[in-house]
Every structure is written in C-alpha cells, then in structure tokens.
C-alpha positions as YAML, in Angstrom:
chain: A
units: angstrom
residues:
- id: 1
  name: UNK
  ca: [0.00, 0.00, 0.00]
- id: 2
  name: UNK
  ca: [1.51, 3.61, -0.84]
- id: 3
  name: UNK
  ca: [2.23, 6.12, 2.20]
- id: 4
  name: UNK
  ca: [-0.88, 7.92, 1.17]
- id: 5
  name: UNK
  ca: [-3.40, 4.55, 1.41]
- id: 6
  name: UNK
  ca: [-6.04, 4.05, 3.52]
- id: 7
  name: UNK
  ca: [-6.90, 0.32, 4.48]
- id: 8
  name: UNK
  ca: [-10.53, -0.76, 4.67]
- id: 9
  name: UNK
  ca: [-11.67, -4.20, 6.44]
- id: 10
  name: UNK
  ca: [-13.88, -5.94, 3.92]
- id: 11
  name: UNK
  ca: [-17.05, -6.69, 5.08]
- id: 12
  name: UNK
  ca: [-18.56, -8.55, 2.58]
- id: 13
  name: UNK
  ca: [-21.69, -8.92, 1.08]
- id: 14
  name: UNK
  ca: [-24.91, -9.29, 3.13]
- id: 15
  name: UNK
  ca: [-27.49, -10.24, 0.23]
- id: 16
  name: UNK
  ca: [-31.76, -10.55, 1.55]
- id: 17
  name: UNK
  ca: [-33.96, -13.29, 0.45]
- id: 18
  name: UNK
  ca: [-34.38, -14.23, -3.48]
- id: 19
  name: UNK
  ca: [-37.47, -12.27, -4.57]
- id: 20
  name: UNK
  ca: [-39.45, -13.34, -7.53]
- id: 21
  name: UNK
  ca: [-39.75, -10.23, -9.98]
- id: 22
  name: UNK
  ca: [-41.23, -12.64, -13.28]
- id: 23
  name: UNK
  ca: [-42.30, -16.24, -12.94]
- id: 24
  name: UNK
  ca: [-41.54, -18.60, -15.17]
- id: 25
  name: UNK
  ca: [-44.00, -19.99, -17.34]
- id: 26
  name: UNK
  ca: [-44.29, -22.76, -20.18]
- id: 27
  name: UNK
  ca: [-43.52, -20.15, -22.55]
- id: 28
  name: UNK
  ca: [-40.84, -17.62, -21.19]
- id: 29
  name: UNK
  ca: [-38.34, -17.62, -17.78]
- id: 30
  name: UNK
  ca: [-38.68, -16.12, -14.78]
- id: 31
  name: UNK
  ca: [-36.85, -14.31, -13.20]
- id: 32
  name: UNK
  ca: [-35.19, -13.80, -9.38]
- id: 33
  name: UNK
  ca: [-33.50, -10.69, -7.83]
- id: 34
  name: UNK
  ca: [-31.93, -10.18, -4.41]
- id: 35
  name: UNK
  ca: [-30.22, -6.83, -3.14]
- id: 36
  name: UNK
  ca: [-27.23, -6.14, -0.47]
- id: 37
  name: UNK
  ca: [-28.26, -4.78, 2.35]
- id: 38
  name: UNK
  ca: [-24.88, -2.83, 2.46]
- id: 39
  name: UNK
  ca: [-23.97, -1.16, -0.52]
- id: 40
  name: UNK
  ca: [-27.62, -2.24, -2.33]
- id: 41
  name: UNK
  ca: [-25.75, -4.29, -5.11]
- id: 42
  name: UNK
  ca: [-28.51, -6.30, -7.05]
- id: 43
  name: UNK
  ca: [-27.88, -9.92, -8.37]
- id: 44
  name: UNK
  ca: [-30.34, -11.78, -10.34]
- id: 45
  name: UNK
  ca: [-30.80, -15.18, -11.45]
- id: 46
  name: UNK
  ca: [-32.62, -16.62, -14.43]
- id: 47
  name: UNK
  ca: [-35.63, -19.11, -13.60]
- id: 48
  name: UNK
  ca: [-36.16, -21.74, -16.57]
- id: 49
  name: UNK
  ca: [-38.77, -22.33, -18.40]
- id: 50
  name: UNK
  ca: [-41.66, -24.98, -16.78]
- id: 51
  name: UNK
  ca: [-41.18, -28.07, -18.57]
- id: 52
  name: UNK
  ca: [-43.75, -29.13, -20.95]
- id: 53
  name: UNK
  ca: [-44.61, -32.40, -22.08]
- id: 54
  name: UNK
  ca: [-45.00, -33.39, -25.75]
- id: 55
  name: UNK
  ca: [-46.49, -35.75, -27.26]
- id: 56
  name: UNK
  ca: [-48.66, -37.66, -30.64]
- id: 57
  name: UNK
  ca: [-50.09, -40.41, -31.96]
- id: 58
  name: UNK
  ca: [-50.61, -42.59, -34.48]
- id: 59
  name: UNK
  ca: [-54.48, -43.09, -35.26]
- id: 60
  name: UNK
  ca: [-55.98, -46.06, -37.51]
- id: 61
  name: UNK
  ca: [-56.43, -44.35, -41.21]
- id: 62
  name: UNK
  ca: [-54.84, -41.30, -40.46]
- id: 63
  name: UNK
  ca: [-51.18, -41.95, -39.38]
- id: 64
  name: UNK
  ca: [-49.28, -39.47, -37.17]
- id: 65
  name: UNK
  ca: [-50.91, -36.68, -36.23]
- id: 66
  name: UNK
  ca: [-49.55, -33.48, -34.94]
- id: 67
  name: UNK
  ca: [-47.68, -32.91, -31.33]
- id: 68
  name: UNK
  ca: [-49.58, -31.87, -28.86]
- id: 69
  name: UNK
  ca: [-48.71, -30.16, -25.40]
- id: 70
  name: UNK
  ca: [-49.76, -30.16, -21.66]
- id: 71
  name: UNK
  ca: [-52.90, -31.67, -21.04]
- id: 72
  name: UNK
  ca: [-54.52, -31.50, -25.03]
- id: 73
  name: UNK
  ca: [-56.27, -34.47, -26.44]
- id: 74
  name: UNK
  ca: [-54.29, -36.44, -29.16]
- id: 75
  name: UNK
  ca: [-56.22, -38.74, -31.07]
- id: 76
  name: UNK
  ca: [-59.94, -38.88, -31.59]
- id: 77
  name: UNK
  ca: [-63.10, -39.34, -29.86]
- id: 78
  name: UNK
  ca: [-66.84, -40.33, -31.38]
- id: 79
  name: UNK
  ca: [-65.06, -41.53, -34.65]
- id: 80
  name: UNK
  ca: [-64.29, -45.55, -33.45]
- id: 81
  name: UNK
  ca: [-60.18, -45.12, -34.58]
- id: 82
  name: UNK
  ca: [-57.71, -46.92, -32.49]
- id: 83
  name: UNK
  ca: [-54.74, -45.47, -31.30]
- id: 84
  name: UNK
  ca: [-52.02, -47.38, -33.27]
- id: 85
  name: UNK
  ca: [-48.39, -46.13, -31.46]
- id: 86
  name: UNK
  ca: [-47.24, -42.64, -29.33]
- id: 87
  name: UNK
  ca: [-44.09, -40.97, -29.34]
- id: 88
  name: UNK
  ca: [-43.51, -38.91, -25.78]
- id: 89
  name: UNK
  ca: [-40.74, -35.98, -25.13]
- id: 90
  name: UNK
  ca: [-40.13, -33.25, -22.79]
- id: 91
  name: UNK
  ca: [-39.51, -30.00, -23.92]
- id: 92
  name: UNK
  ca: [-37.42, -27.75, -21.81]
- id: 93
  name: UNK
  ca: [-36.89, -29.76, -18.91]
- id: 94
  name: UNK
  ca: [-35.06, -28.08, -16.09]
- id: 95
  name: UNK
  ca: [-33.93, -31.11, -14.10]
- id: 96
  name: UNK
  ca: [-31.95, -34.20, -15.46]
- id: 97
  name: UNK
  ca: [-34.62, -37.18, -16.13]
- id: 98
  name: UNK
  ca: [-36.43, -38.16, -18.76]
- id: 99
  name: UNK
  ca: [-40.38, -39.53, -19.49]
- id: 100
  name: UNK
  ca: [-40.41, -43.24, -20.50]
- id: 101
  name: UNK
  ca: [-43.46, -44.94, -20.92]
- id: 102
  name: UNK
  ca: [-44.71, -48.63, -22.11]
- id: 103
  name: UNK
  ca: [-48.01, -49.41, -24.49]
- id: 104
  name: UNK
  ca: [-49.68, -52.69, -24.32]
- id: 105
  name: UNK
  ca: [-50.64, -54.07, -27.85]
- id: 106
  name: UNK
  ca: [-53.23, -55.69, -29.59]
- id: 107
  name: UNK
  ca: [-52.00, -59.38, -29.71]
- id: 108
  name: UNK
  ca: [-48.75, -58.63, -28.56]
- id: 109
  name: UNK
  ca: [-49.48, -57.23, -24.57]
- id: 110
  name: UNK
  ca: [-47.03, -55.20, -22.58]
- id: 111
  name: UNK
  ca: [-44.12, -53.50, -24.81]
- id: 112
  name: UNK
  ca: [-40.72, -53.00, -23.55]
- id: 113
  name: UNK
  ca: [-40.02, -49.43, -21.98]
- id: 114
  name: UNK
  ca: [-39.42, -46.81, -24.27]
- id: 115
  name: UNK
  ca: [-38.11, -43.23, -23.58]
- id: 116
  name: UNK
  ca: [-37.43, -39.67, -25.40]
- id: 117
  name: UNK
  ca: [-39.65, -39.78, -28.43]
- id: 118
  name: UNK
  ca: [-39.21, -43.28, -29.24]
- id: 119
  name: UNK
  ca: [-41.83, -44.76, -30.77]
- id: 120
  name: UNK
  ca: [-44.40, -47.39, -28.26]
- id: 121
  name: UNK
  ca: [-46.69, -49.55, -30.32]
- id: 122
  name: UNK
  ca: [-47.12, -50.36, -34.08]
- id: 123
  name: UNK
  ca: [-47.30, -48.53, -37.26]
- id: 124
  name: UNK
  ca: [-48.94, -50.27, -39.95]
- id: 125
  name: UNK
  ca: [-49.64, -53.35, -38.23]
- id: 126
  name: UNK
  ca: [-53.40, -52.66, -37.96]
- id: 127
  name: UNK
  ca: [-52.91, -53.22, -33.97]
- id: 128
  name: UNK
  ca: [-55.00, -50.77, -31.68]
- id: 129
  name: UNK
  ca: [-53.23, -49.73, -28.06]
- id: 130
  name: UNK
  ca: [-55.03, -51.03, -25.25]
- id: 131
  name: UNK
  ca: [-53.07, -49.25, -22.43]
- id: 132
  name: UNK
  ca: [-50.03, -47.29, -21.23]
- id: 133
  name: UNK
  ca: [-48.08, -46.11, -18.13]
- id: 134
  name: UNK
  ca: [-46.38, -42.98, -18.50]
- id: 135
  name: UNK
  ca: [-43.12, -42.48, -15.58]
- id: 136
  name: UNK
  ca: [-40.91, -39.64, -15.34]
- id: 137
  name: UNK
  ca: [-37.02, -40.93, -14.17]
- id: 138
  name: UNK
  ca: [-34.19, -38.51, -12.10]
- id: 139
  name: UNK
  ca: [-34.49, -35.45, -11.08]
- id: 140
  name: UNK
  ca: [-37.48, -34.92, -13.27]
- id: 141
  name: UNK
  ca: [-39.44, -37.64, -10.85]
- id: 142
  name: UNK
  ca: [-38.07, -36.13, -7.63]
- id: 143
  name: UNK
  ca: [-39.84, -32.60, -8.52]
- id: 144
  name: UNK
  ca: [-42.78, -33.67, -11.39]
- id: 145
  name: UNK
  ca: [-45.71, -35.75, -10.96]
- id: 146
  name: UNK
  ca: [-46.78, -37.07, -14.72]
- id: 147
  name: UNK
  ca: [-50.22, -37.67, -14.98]
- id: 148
  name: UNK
  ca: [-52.45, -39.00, -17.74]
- id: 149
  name: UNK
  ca: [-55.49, -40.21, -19.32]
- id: 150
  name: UNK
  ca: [-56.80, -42.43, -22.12]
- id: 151
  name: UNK
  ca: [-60.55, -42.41, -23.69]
- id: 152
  name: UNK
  ca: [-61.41, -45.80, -24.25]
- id: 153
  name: UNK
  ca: [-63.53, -47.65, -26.48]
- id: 154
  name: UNK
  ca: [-66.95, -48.52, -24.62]
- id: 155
  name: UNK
  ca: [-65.73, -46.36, -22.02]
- id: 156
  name: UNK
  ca: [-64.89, -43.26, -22.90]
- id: 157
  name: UNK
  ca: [-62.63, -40.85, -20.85]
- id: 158
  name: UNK
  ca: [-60.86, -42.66, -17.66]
- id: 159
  name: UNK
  ca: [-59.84, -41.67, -15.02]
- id: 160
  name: UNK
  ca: [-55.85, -39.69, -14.27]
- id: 161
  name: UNK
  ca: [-53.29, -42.14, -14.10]
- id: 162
  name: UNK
  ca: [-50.16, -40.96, -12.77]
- id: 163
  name: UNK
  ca: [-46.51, -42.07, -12.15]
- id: 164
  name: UNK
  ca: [-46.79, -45.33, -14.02]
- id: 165
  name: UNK
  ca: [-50.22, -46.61, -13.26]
- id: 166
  name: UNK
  ca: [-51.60, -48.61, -15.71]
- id: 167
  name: UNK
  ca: [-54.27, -46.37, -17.89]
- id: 168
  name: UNK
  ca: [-56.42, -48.40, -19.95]
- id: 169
  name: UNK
  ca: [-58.48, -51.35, -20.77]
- id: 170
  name: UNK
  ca: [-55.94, -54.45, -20.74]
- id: 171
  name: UNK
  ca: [-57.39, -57.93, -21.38]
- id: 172
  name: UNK
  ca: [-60.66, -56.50, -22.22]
- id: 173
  name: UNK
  ca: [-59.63, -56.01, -25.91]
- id: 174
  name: UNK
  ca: [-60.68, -52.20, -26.04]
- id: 175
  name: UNK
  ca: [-59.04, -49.94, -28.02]
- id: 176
  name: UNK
  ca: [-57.48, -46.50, -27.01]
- id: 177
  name: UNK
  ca: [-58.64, -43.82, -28.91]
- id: 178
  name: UNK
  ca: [-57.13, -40.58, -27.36]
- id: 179
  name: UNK
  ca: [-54.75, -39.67, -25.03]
- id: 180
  name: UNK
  ca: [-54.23, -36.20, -22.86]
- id: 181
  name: UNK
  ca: [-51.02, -36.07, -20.27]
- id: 182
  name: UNK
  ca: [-49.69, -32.90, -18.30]
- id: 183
  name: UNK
  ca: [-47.02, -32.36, -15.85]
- id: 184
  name: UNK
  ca: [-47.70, -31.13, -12.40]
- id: 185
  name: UNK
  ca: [-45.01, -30.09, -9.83]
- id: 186
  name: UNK
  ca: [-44.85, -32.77, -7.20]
- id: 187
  name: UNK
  ca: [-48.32, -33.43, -4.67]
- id: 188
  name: UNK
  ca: [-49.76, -31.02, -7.35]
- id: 189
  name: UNK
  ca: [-53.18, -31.56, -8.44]
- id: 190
  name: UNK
  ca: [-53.67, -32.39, -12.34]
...
C-alpha cells in the first residue's frame, strides 16, 4: 500500500432473500433478484422455463398426427379409430430425467419401456393400443408428478393415471382412442 493509502476491512456482502420479480412460465423464464443490504448491489438469477410435455399419436387411417402439449387431447373421440403407437418428449426440462413410458398391444401385450420420443406400439400393423403407463425418471421424478389419461372404447374418458399406473383397458380387448397427459409439480393436483 503507498504512504498515502487508507486500508478498509472488507465486510462482505450481506445479500436478503431471493425475490421473484417474473415467474416462469411454459412459454418464457422467470426471473429472481436479491439486493445487499450494504452497498444495495442487485444480483439476479434466471428461472427456466416450466417443462412441458410433448407428445402424438398414431391413429388407424390417419397416421401421425400433430404434437400436442400439456394436457390437449391427441387422437380422436366419437369416430371408433384406435390409437395405433405414441411418441412422448419433454420439452425444456429443467432437471436431469427423462419420461419413458410402455403401451400394451393388440396381440402382442405389454411393450418394452421406451423413452425420449421413441416410438411405443405399431405402425402399420393394424394393432389398436389397449393401455399405457407414463413415468418420469431422475431429477425430473423427484420434482414432477406425470399424470395422464386415455378415452377408451366402450368407455370413454378414464380416469388420471399418474406415475406409471396402468391407464387403460388391458385384457378386455378395447381400443385407445385418445390420449391427454400434463405435468404437475410434485403433490400437485392435475
């Protein structure tokens, strides 16, 4: 130090509580400031995006349709067309995990677990989907719930699944015919 310097102690940074100024949504990040209580220095921190969940099918005569997000019906209902295969994905996840999930087929019965937009079921086998169970893995399943439902032939809409429950009508040969799934932070209601 020169013979002219003054030596201050350092006393550090005394930062308050995170405050939310934006929440995140589906759509756009949040966002988090706090402030020093001593020299009012400001730090903020990005909050991601919510996860969505993705998803579509493939329906008798009409192939794959388009994806479909959070909650919307894929498929069809009052028009007697099986659900043939799905393809599931999260989009902007903001823990490490993934969705996996497992159909059970016409003829065939339970499929092995798929995950990530792999395809479950059959394409061009003529084979309807009689039920599915839908899991989240890591991170993902430590702060999501995944829940889901499946309209049914005879039935019609069942009630949520969640968490790998079996949704669906195995062994009484009724076909799927739409599908609607949503994510819900953990002990969330869907």
């Amino acid at each position: 130090a020169g013979k002219n310097s003054v030596l201050l102690k350092a006393t550090g940074h005394d930062f308050g509580d995170w405050e939310t100024v934006k929440n995140a949504t589906k759509e756009e990040e949040g966002l988090q400031k706090r402030t020093c209580s001593k020299c009012q220095s400001e730090e903020e921190k990005v909050i991601p995006k919510e996860p969505t969940v993705q998803y579509q099918t493939h329906v008798q005569t009409y192939g794959w349709q388009d994806w479909v997000y959070d909650g919307v019906a894929s498929g069809t209902s009052g028009e007697s067309k099986r659900l043939e295969g799905i393809q599931v994905n999260l989009a902007d996840p903001e823990a490490a995990g993934s969705i996996r999930y497992r159909t059970h087929v016409q003829t065939y019965g339970w499929q092995d677990w798929v995950a990530d937009s792999e395809i479950s079921g059959t394409s061009g086998e003529s084979k309807r989907l009689e039920a599915i169970q839908i899991e989240l893995t890591g991170e993902m399943a430590e702060k999501y719930d995944v829940y889901y439902r499946v309209h049914a032939q005879t039935f019609g809409w069942l009630d949520w699944a969640s968490n790998g429950e079996k949704a669906g009508t195995a062994g009484y040969s009724k076909r799927l015919e739409a599908i609607e799934i949503v994510l819900v932070e953990k002990n969330g209601e869907a």
